[in-house]
PDB file of C-alpha atoms in Angstrom:
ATOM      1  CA  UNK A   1       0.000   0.000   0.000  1.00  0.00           C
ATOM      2  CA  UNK A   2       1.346   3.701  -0.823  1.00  0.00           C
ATOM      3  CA  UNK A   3       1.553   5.651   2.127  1.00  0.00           C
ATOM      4  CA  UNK A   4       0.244   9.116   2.816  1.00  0.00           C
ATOM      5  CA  UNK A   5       1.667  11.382   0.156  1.00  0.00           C
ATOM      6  CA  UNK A   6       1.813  15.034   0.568  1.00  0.00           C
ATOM      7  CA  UNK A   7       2.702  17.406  -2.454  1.00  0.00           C
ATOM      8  CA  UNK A   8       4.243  19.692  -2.150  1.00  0.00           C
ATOM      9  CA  UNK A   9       7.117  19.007   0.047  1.00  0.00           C
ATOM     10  CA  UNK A  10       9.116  22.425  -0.130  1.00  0.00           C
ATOM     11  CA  UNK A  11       7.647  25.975  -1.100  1.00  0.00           C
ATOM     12  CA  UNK A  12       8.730  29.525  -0.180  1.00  0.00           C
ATOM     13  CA  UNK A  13       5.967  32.133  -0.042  1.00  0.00           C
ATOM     14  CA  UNK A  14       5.875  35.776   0.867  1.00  0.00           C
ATOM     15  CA  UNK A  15       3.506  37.549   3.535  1.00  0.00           C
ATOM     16  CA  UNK A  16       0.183  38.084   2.955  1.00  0.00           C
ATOM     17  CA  UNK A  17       0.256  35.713   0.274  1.00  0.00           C
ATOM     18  CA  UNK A  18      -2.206  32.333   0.119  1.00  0.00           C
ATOM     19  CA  UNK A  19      -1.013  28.747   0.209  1.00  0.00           C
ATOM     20  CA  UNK A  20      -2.764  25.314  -0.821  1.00  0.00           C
ATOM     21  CA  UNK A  21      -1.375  21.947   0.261  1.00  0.00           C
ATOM     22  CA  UNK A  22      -2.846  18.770  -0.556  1.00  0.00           C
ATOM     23  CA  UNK A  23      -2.621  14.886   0.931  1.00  0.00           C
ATOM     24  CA  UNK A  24      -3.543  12.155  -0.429  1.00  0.00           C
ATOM     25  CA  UNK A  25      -4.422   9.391   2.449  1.00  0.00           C
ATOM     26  CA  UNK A  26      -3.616   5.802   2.240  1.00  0.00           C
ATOM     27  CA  UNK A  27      -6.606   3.817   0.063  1.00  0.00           C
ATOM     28  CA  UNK A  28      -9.072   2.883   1.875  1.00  0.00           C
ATOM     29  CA  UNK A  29      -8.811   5.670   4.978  1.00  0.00           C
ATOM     30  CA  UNK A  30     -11.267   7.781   5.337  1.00  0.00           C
ATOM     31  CA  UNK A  31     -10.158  10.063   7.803  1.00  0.00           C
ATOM     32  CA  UNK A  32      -7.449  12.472   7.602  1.00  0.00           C
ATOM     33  CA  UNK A  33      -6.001  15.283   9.613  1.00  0.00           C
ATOM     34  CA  UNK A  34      -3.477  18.142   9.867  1.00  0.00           C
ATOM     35  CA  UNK A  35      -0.908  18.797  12.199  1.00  0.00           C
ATOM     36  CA  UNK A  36       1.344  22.071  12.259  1.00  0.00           C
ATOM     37  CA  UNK A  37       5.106  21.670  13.733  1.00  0.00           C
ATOM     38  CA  UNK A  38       7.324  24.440  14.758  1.00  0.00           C
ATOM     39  CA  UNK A  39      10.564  24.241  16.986  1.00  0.00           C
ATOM     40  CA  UNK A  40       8.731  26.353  19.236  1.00  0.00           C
ATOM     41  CA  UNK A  41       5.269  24.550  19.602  1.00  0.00           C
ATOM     42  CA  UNK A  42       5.714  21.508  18.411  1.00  0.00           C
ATOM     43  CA  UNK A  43       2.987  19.518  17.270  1.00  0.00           C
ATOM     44  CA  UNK A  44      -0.610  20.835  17.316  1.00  0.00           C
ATOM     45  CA  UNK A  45      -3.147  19.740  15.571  1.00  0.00           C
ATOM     46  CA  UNK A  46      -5.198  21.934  12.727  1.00  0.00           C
ATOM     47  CA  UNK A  47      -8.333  19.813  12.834  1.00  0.00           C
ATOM     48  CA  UNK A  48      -9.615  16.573  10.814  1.00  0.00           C
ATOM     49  CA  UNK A  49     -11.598  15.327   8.323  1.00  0.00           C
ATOM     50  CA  UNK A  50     -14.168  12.477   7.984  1.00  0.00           C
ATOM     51  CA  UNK A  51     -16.540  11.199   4.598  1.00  0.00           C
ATOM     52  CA  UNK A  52     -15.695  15.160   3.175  1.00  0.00           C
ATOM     53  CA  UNK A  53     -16.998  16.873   6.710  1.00  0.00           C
ATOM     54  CA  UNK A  54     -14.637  18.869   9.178  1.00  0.00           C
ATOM     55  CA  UNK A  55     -15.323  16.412  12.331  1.00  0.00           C
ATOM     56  CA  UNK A  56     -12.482  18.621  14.503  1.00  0.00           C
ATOM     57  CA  UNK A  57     -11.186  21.585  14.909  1.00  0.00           C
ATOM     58  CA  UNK A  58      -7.536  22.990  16.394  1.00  0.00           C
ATOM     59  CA  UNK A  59      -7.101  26.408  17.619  1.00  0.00           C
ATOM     60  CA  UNK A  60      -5.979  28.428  14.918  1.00  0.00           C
ATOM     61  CA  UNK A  61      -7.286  31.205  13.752  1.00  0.00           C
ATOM     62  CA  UNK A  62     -10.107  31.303  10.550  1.00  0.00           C
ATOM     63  CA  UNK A  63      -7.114  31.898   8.163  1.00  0.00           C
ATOM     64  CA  UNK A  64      -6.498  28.082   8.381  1.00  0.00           C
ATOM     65  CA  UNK A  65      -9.183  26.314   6.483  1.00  0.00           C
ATOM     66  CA  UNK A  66      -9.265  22.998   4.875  1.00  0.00           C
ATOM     67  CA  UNK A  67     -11.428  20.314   2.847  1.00  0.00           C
ATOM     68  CA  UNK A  68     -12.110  16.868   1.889  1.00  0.00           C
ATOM     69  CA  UNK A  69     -13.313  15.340  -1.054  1.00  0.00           C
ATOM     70  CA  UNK A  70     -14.812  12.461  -2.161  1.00  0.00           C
ATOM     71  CA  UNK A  71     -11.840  10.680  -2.669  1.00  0.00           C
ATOM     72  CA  UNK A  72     -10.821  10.894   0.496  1.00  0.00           C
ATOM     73  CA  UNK A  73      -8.450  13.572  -0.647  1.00  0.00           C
ATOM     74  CA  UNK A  74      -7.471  16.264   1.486  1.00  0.00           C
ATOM     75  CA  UNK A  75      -6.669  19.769   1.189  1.00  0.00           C
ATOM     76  CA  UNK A  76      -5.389  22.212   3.796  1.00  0.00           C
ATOM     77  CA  UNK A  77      -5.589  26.722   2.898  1.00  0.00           C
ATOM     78  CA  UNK A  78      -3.676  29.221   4.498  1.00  0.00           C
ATOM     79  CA  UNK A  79      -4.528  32.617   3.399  1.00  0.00           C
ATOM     80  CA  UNK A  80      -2.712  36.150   4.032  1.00  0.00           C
ATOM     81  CA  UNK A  81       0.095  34.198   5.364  1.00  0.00           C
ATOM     82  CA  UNK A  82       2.497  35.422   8.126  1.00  0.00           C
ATOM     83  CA  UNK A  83       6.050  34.725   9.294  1.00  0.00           C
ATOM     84  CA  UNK A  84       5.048  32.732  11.829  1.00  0.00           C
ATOM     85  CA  UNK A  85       2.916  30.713   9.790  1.00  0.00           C
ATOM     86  CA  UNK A  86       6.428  28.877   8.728  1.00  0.00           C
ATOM     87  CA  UNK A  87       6.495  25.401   9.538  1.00  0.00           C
ATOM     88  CA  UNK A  88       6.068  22.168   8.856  1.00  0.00           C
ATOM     89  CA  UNK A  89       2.429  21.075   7.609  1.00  0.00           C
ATOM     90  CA  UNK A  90       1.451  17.197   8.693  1.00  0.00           C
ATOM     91  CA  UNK A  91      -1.354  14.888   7.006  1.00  0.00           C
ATOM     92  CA  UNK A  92      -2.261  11.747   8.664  1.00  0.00           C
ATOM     93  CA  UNK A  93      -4.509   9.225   7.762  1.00  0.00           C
ATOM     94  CA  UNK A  94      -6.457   6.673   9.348  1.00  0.00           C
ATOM     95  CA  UNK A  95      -8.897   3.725   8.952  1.00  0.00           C
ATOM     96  CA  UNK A  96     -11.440   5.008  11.465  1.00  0.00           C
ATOM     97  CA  UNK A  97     -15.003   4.571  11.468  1.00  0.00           C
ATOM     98  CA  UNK A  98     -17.673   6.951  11.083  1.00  0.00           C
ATOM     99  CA  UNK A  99     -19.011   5.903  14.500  1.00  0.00           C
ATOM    100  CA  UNK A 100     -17.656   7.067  17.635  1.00  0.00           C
ATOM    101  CA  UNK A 101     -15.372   5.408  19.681  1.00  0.00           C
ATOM    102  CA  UNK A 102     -13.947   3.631  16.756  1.00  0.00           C
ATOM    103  CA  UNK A 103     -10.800   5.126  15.614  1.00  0.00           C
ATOM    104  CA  UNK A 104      -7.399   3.467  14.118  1.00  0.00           C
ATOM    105  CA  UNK A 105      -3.587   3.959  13.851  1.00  0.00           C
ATOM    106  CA  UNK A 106      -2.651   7.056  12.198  1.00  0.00           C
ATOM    107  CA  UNK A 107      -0.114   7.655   9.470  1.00  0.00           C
ATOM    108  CA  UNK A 108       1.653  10.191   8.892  1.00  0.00           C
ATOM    109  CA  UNK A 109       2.888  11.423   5.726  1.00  0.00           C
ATOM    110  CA  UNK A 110       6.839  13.492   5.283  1.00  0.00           C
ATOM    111  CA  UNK A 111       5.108  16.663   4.946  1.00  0.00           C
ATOM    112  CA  UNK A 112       4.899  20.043   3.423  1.00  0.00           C
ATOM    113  CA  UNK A 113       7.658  22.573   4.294  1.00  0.00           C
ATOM    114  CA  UNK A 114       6.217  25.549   4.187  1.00  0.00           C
ATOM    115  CA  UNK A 115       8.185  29.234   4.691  1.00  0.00           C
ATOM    116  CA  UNK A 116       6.951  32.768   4.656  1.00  0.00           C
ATOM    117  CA  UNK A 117       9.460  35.733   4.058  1.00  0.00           C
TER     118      UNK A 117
ATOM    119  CA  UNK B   1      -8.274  20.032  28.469  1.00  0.00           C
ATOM    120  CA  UNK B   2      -5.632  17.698  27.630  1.00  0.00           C
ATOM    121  CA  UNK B   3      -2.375  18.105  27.937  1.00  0.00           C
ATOM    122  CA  UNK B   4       1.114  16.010  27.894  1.00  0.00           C
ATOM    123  CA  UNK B   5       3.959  17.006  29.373  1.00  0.00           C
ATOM    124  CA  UNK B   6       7.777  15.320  28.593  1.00  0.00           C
ATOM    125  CA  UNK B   7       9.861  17.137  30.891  1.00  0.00           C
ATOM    126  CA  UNK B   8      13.179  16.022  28.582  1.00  0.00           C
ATOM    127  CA  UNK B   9      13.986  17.484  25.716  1.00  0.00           C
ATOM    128  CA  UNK B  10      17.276  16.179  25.102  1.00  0.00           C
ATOM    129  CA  UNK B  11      18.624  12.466  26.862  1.00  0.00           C
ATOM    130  CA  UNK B  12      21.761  10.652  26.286  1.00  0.00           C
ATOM    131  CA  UNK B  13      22.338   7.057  27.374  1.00  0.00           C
ATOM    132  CA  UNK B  14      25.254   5.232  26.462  1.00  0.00           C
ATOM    133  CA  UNK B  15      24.913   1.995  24.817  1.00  0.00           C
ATOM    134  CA  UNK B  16      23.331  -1.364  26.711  1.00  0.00           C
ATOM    135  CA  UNK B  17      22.427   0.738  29.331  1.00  0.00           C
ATOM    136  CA  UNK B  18      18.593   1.266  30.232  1.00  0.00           C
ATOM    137  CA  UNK B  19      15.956   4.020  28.981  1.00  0.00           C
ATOM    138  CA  UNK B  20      13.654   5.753  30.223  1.00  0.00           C
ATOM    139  CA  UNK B  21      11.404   7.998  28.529  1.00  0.00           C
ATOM    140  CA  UNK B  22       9.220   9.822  30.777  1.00  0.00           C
ATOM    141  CA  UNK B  23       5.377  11.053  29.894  1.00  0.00           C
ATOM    142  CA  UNK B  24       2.723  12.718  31.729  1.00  0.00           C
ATOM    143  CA  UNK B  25      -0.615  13.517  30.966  1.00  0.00           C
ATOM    144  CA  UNK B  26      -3.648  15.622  31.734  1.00  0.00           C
ATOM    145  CA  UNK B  27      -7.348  14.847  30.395  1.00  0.00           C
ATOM    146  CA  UNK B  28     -10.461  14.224  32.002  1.00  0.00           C
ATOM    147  CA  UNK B  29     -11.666  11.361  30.427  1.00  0.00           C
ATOM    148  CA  UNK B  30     -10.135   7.812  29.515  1.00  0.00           C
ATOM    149  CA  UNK B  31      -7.213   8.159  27.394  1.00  0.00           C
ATOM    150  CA  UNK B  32      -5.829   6.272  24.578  1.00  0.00           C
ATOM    151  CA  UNK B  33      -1.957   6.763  25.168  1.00  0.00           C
ATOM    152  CA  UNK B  34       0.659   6.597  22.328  1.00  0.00           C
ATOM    153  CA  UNK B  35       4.157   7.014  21.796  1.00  0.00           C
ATOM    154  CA  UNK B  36       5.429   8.057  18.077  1.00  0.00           C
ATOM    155  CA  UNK B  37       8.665   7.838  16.715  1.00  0.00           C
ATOM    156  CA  UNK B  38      10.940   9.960  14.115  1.00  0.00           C
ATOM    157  CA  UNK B  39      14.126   8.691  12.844  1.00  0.00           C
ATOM    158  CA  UNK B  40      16.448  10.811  11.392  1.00  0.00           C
ATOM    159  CA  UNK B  41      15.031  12.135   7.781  1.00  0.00           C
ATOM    160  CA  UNK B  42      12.063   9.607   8.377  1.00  0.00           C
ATOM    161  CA  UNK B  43       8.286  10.240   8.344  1.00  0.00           C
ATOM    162  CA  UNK B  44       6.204   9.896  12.226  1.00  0.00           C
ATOM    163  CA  UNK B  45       5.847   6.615  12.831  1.00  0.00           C
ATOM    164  CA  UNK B  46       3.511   5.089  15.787  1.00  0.00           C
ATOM    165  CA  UNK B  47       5.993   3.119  17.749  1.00  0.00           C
ATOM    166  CA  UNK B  48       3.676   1.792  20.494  1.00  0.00           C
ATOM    167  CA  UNK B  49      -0.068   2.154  22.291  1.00  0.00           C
ATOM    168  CA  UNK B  50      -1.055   1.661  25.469  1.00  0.00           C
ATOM    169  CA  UNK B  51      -4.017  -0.619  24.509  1.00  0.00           C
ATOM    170  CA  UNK B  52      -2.171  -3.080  22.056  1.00  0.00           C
ATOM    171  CA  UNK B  53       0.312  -3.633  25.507  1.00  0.00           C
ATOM    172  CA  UNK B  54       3.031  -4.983  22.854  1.00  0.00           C
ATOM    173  CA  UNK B  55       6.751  -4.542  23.176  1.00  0.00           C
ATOM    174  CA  UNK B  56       7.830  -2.977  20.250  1.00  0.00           C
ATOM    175  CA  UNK B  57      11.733  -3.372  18.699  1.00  0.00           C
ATOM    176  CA  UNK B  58      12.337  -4.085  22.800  1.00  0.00           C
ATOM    177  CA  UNK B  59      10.382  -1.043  24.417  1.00  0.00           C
ATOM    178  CA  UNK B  60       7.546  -0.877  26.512  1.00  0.00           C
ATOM    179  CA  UNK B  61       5.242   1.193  28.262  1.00  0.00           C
ATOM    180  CA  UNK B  62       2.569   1.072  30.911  1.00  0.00           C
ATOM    181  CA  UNK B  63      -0.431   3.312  31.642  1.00  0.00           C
ATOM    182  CA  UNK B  64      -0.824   4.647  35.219  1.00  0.00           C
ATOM    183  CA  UNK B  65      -3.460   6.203  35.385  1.00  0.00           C
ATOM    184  CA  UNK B  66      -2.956   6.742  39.530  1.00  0.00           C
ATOM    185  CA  UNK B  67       0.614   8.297  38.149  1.00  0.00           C
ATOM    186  CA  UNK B  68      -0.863   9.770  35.049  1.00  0.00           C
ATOM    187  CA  UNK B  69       2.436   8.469  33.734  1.00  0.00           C
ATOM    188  CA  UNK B  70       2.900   6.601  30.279  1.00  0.00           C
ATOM    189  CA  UNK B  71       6.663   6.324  30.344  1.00  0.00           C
ATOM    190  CA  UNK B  72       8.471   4.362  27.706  1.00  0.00           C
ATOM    191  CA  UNK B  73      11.490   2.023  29.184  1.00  0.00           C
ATOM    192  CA  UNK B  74      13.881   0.037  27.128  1.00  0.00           C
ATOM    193  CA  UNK B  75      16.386  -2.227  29.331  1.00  0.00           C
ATOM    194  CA  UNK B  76      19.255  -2.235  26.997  1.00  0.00           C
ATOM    195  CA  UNK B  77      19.791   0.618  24.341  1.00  0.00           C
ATOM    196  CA  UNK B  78      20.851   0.513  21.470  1.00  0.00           C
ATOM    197  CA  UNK B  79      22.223   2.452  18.557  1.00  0.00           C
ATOM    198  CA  UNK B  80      19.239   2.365  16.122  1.00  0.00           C
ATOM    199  CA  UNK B  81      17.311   4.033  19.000  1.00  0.00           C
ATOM    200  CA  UNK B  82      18.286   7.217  18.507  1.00  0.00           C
ATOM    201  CA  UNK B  83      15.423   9.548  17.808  1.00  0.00           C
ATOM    202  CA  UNK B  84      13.150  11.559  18.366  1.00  0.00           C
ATOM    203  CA  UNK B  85      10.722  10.462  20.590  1.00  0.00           C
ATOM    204  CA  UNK B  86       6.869  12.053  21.187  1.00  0.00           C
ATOM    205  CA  UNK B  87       4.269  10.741  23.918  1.00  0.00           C
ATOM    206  CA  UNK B  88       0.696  11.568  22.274  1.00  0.00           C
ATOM    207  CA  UNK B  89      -3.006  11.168  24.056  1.00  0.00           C
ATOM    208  CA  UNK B  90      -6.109  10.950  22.727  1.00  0.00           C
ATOM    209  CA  UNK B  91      -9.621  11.236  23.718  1.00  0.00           C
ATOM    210  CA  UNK B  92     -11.550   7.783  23.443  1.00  0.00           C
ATOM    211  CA  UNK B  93     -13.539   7.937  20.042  1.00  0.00           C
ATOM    212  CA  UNK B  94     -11.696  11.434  18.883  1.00  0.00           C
ATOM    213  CA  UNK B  95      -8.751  11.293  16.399  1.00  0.00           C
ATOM    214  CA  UNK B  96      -7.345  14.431  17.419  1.00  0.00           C
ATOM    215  CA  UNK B  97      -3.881  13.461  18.796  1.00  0.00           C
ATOM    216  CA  UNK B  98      -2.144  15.984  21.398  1.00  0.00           C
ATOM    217  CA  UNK B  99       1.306  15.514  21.477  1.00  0.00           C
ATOM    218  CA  UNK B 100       3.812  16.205  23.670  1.00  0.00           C
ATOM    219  CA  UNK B 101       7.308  18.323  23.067  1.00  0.00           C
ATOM    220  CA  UNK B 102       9.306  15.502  22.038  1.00  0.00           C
ATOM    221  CA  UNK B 103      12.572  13.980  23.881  1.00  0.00           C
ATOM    222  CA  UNK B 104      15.354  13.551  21.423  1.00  0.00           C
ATOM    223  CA  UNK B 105      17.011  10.255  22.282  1.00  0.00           C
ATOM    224  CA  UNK B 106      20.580   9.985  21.818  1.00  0.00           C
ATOM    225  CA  UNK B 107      22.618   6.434  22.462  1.00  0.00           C
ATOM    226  CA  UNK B 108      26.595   6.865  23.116  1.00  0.00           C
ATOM    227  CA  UNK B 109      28.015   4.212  21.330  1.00  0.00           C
TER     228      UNK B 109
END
């Protein structure tokens, strides 16, 4: 099975600008999430998607906005981007179920590098 | 709220000798407890949960939930453990994953 792939893996933006990333989870999941990581925070999650509907949510602000489609493809906006808004973007992917209390391993894939001058 | 706590960012242990990771946690509820590993230019990788109770490439970790502890022991390190190492909790039937600040593992040859 391919694992979770994550395009792109390097880009260099400026402030204020907009940036799209998008994963694609391993076959079958259904569920797939974000994480941000910084030296300085670490990891902390952006929120998650299940069958194309946001079923959580991080604490960041309305700039960070993401989707899901039908494929089970994922893709995560950040618009008028700052300097702090450099970091590394992670999608992970997992076999849970749509019922609660069901949930599976997640995957991670290597990323999207992301840095704002 | 939920919150985990590894009060190590950096540990060195020579080789053969035992590790311990340590982990605390904060959440209301029940827990699932995990522990996630990053190898040097390699992807997050779940090394070990606490519900599986497996010992994984010779480490192990227990849930005490008196302790609110979910540290990660090895008796003999080795090499290939180096790492970067992240404790991680999550909420029963949630996939949101809060991790903790990572202890970067480092084994003395």
């Amino acid at each position: 099975k391919a694992g979770v792939t994550q395009t792109p893996r390097y880009l260099i933006k400026t402030r204020g600008q907009q940036v799209t990333l998008s994963c694609s989870p391993i076959s079958g999941h259904r569920s797939v999430s974000w994480y941000q990581q910084t030296p300085g925070q670490g990891l902390q999650f952006l929120f998650e998607y299940f069958s194309e509907t946001q079923r959580n949510k991080g604490n960041f602000p309305g700039r960070f906005s993401g989707r899901q489609f039908s494929n089970s493809r994922s893709e995560m906006n950040v618009s008028t981007l700052e300097l702090g808004d450099s970091a590394l973007y992670l999608c992970a992917s997992s076999s849970s179920a749509g019922s609660a209390g069901v949930t599976g391993e997640l995957f991670f894939g290597e990323g999207s590098r992301l840095t704002v001058l | 709220a939920q919150r985990v706590t590894q009060p190590e960012k950096l540990l060195s242990v020579f080789k053969g000798a035992p590790v311990e990771l340590k982990c605390n946690y904060s959440y209301s509820g029940s827990p699932e407890l995990f522990w996630y590993v990053q190898y040097s230019r390699q992807r997050l990788q779940l090394l070990l949960r606490h519900i599986s109770r497996e010992s994984i490439k010779g480490f192990t970790a227990d849930l005490n939930k008196g302790e609110t502890s979910f540290h990660l022991k090895k008796p003999f390190a080795q090499e290939e453990d180096s790492a970067m190492y992240y404790c991680a909790l999550r909420g029963f039937g949630n996939e949101k994953l809060t991790f903790g600040t990572g202890t970067r593992l480092t084994i003395i040859p």
